[in-house]
Coordinates of C-alpha atoms in Angstrom, one line a residue:
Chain A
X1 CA 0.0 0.0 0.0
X2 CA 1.1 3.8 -0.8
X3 CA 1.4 5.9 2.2
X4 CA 3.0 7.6 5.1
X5 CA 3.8 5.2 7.9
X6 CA 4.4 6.8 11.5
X7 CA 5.8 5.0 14.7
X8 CA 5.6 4.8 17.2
X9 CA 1.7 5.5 18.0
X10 CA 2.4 6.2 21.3
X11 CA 5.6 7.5 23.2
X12 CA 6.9 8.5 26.6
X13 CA 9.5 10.7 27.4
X14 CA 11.3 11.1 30.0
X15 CA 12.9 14.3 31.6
X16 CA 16.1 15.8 29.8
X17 CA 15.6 12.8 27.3
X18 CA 15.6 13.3 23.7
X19 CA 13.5 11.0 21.8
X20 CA 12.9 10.3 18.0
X21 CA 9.6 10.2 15.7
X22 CA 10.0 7.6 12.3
X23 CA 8.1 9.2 9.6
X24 CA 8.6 6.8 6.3
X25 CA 6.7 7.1 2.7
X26 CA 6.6 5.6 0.0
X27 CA 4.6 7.9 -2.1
X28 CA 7.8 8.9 -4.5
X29 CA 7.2 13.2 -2.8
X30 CA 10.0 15.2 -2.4
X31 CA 8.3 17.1 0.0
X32 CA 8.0 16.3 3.8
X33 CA 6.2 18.0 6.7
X34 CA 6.1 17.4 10.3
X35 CA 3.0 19.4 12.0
X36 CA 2.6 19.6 15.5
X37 CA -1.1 19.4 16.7
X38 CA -2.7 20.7 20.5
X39 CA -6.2 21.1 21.0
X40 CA -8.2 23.7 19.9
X41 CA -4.7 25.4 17.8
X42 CA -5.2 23.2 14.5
X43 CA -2.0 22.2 13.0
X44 CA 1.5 24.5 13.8
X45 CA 4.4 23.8 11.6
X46 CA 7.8 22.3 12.9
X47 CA 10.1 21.5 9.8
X48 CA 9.7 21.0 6.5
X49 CA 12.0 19.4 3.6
X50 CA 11.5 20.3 0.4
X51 CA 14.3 17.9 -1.2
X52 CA 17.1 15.6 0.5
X53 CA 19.7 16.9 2.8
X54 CA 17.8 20.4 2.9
X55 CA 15.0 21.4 5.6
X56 CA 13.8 24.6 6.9
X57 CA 12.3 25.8 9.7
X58 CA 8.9 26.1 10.2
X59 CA 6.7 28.4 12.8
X60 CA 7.2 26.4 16.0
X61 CA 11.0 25.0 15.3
X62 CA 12.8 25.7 18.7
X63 CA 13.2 22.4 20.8
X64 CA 13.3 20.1 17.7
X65 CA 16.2 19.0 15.0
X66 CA 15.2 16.7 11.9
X67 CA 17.1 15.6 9.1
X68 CA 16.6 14.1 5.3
X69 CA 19.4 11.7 4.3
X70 CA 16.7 10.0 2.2
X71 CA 13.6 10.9 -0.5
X72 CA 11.6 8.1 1.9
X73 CA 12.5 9.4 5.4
X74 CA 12.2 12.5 7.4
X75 CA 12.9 12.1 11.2
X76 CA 12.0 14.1 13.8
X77 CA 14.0 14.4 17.2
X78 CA 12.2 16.2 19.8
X79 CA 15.2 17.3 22.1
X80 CA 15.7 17.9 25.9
X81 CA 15.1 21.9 25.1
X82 CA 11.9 21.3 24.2
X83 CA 9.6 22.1 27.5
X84 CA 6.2 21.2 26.5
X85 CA 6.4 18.4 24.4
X86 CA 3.3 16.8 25.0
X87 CA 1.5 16.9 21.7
X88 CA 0.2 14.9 18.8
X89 CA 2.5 14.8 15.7
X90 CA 1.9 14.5 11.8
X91 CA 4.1 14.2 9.3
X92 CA 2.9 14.6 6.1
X93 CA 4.3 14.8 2.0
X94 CA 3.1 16.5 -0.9
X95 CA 2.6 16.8 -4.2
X96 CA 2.2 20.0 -6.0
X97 CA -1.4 20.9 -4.7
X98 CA -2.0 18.6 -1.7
X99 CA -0.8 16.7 1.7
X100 CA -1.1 13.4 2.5
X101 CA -1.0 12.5 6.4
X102 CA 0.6 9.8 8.4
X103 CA -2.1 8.6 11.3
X104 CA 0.5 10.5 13.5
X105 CA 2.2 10.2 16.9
X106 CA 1.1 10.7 20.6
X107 CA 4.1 12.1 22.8
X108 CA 3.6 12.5 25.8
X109 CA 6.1 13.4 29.1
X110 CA 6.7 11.2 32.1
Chain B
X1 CA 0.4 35.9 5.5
X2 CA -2.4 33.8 4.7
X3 CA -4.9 32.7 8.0
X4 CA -7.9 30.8 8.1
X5 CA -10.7 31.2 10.8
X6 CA -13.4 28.8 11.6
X7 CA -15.6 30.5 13.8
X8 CA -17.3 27.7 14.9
X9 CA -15.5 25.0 18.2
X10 CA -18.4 22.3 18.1
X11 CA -21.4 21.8 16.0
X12 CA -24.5 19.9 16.6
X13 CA -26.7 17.8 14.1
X14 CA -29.4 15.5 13.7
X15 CA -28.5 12.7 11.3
X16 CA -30.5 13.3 8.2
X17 CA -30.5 16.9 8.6
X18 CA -28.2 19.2 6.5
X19 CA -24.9 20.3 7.9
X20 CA -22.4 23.3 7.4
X21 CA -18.9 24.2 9.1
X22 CA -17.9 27.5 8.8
X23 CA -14.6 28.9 7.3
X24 CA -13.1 32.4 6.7
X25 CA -9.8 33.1 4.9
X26 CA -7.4 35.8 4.1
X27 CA -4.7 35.7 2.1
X28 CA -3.2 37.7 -0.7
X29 CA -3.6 36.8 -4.1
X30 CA -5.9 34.1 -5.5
X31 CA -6.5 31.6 -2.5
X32 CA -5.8 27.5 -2.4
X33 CA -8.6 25.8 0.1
X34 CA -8.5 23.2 1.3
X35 CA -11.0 20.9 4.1
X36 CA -9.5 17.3 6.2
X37 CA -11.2 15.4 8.2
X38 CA -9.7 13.8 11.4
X39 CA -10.8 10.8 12.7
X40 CA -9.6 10.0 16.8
X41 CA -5.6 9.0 17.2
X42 CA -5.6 9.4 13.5
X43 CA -4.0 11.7 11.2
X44 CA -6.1 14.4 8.4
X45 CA -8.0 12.9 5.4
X46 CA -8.5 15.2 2.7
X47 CA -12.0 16.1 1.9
X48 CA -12.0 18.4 -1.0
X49 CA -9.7 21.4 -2.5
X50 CA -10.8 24.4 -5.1
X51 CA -7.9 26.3 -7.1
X52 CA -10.3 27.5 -9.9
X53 CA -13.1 26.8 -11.5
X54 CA -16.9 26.4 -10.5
X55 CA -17.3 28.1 -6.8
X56 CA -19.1 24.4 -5.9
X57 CA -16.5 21.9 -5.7
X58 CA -17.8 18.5 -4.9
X59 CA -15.7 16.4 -2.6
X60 CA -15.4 12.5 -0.7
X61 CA -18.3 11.1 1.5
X62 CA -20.5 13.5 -0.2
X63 CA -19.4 16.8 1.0
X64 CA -19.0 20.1 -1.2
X65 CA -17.9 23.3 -0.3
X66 CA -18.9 26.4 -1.7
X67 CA -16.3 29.0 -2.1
X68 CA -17.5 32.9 -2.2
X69 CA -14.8 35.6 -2.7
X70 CA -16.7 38.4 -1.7
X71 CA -17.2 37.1 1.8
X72 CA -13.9 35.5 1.6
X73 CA -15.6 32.1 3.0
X74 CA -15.2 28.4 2.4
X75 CA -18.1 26.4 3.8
X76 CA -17.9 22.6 4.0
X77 CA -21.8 21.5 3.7
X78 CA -23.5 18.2 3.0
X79 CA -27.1 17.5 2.7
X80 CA -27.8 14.9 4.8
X81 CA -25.6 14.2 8.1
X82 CA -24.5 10.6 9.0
X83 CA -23.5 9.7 12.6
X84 CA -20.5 8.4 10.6
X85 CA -19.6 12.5 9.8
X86 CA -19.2 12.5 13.4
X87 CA -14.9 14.0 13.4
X88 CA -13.1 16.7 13.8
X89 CA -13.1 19.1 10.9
X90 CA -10.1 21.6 9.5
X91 CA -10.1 23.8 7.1
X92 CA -6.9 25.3 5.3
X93 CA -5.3 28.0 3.0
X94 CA -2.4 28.4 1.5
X95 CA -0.4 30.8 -1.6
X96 CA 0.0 30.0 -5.2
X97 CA 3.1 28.5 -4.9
X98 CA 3.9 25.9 -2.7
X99 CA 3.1 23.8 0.7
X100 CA 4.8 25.7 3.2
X101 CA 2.8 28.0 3.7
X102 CA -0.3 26.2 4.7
X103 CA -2.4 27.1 6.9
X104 CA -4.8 25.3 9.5
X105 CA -7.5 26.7 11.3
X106 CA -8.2 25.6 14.7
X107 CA -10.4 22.6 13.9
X108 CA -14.1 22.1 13.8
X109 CA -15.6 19.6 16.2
X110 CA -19.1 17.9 14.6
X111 CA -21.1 15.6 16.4
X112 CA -24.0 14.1 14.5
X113 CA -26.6 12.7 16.8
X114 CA -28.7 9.6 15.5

């Protein structure tokens, strides 16, 4: 099946631990998005890579490092600087005119 | 920069009766829309999208959306509700250009009661 494929589903973190979101697709896009969703704020943007071994930041980037050393893969790290990092993240590629979602991950903080 | 608004947290339906969730944009320059669908734990579906063309643009699961550029609005409707609509609802704008620039609005919640 075509798709983006996230995992975990679920995830702990522990104080002054970094920990790292998979984000996988095998759509053939050379564009990648990770999104960072709370309730009631819709979707905020984190990163975003428009071809490998480039990413830029997005509105909410502090706290977070990714990289793209692959077309299929775009991980996300969510780092110890990060304070509130309890959250629901999507990662999401593109074509020209549209986004396709993974079915995202919960992080939350121990 | 581009923003969408929908004014609306939570709407209420009887299944069978017609629904609409509300959406306001700004943005500069000819406007992309855009409407997902979010099911619990799960990530956005995408409903329906207009670039051009006829301001009715027909979508999955039987939804449309009408877009009007003098009110600068992008309503998701559907005749007849299903308790299945029951999700949480986004709408989204962004530029000409490209996908970074897309914006969500804060999410509609529906609730369609049998």
């Amino acid at each position: 099946d075509g798709g983006i494929t996230q995992s975990p589903k679920y995830l702990f973190r522990k104080e002054g631990q970094n920990v790292t979101l998979s984000c996988e697709q095998n759509l053939n896009h050379d564009a990648m998005y990770w999104y960072r969703q709370d309730p009631g704020q819709g979707l905020r943007l984190i990163y975003y890579s428009q071809i490998v071994n480039d990413f830029q930041k997005g509105d909410i980037a502090e706290g977070y490092s990714v990289s793209r050393e692959k077309k299929e893969s775009f991980p996300l790290t969510v780092t110890s600087a990060q304070k509130n990092p309890t959250a629901f993240y999507l990662c999401a590629s593109s074509t020209l005119s549209e986004l396709f979602f993974g079915s995202g991950t919960q992080l939350s903080v121990l | 920069a581009q923003s969408v608004a929908q004014p609306e947290d939570q709407v209420n339906v009887a299944e069978g009766n017609p629904l609409t969730v509300k959406c306001t944009y700004s943005v500069s320059g000819n406007p992309y829309l855009f409407w997902y669908v979010q099911y619990p734990n799960r990530g956005l579906q995408f409903l329906l999208k207009y670039i051009t063309g006829d301001n009715l643009v027909k979508g999955s699961y039987g939804f449309e959306a009408e877009f009007n550029k003098s009110q600068t609005s992008f309503h998701l409707k559907k005749p007849s509700a299903l308790v299945s609509d029951s999700a949480l609802y986004f709408c989204a704008v962004r530029g000409l250009y490209n996908n970074n620039d897309m914006r969500f609005g804060a999410g509609t919640r529906l609730t369609v009661k049998p």
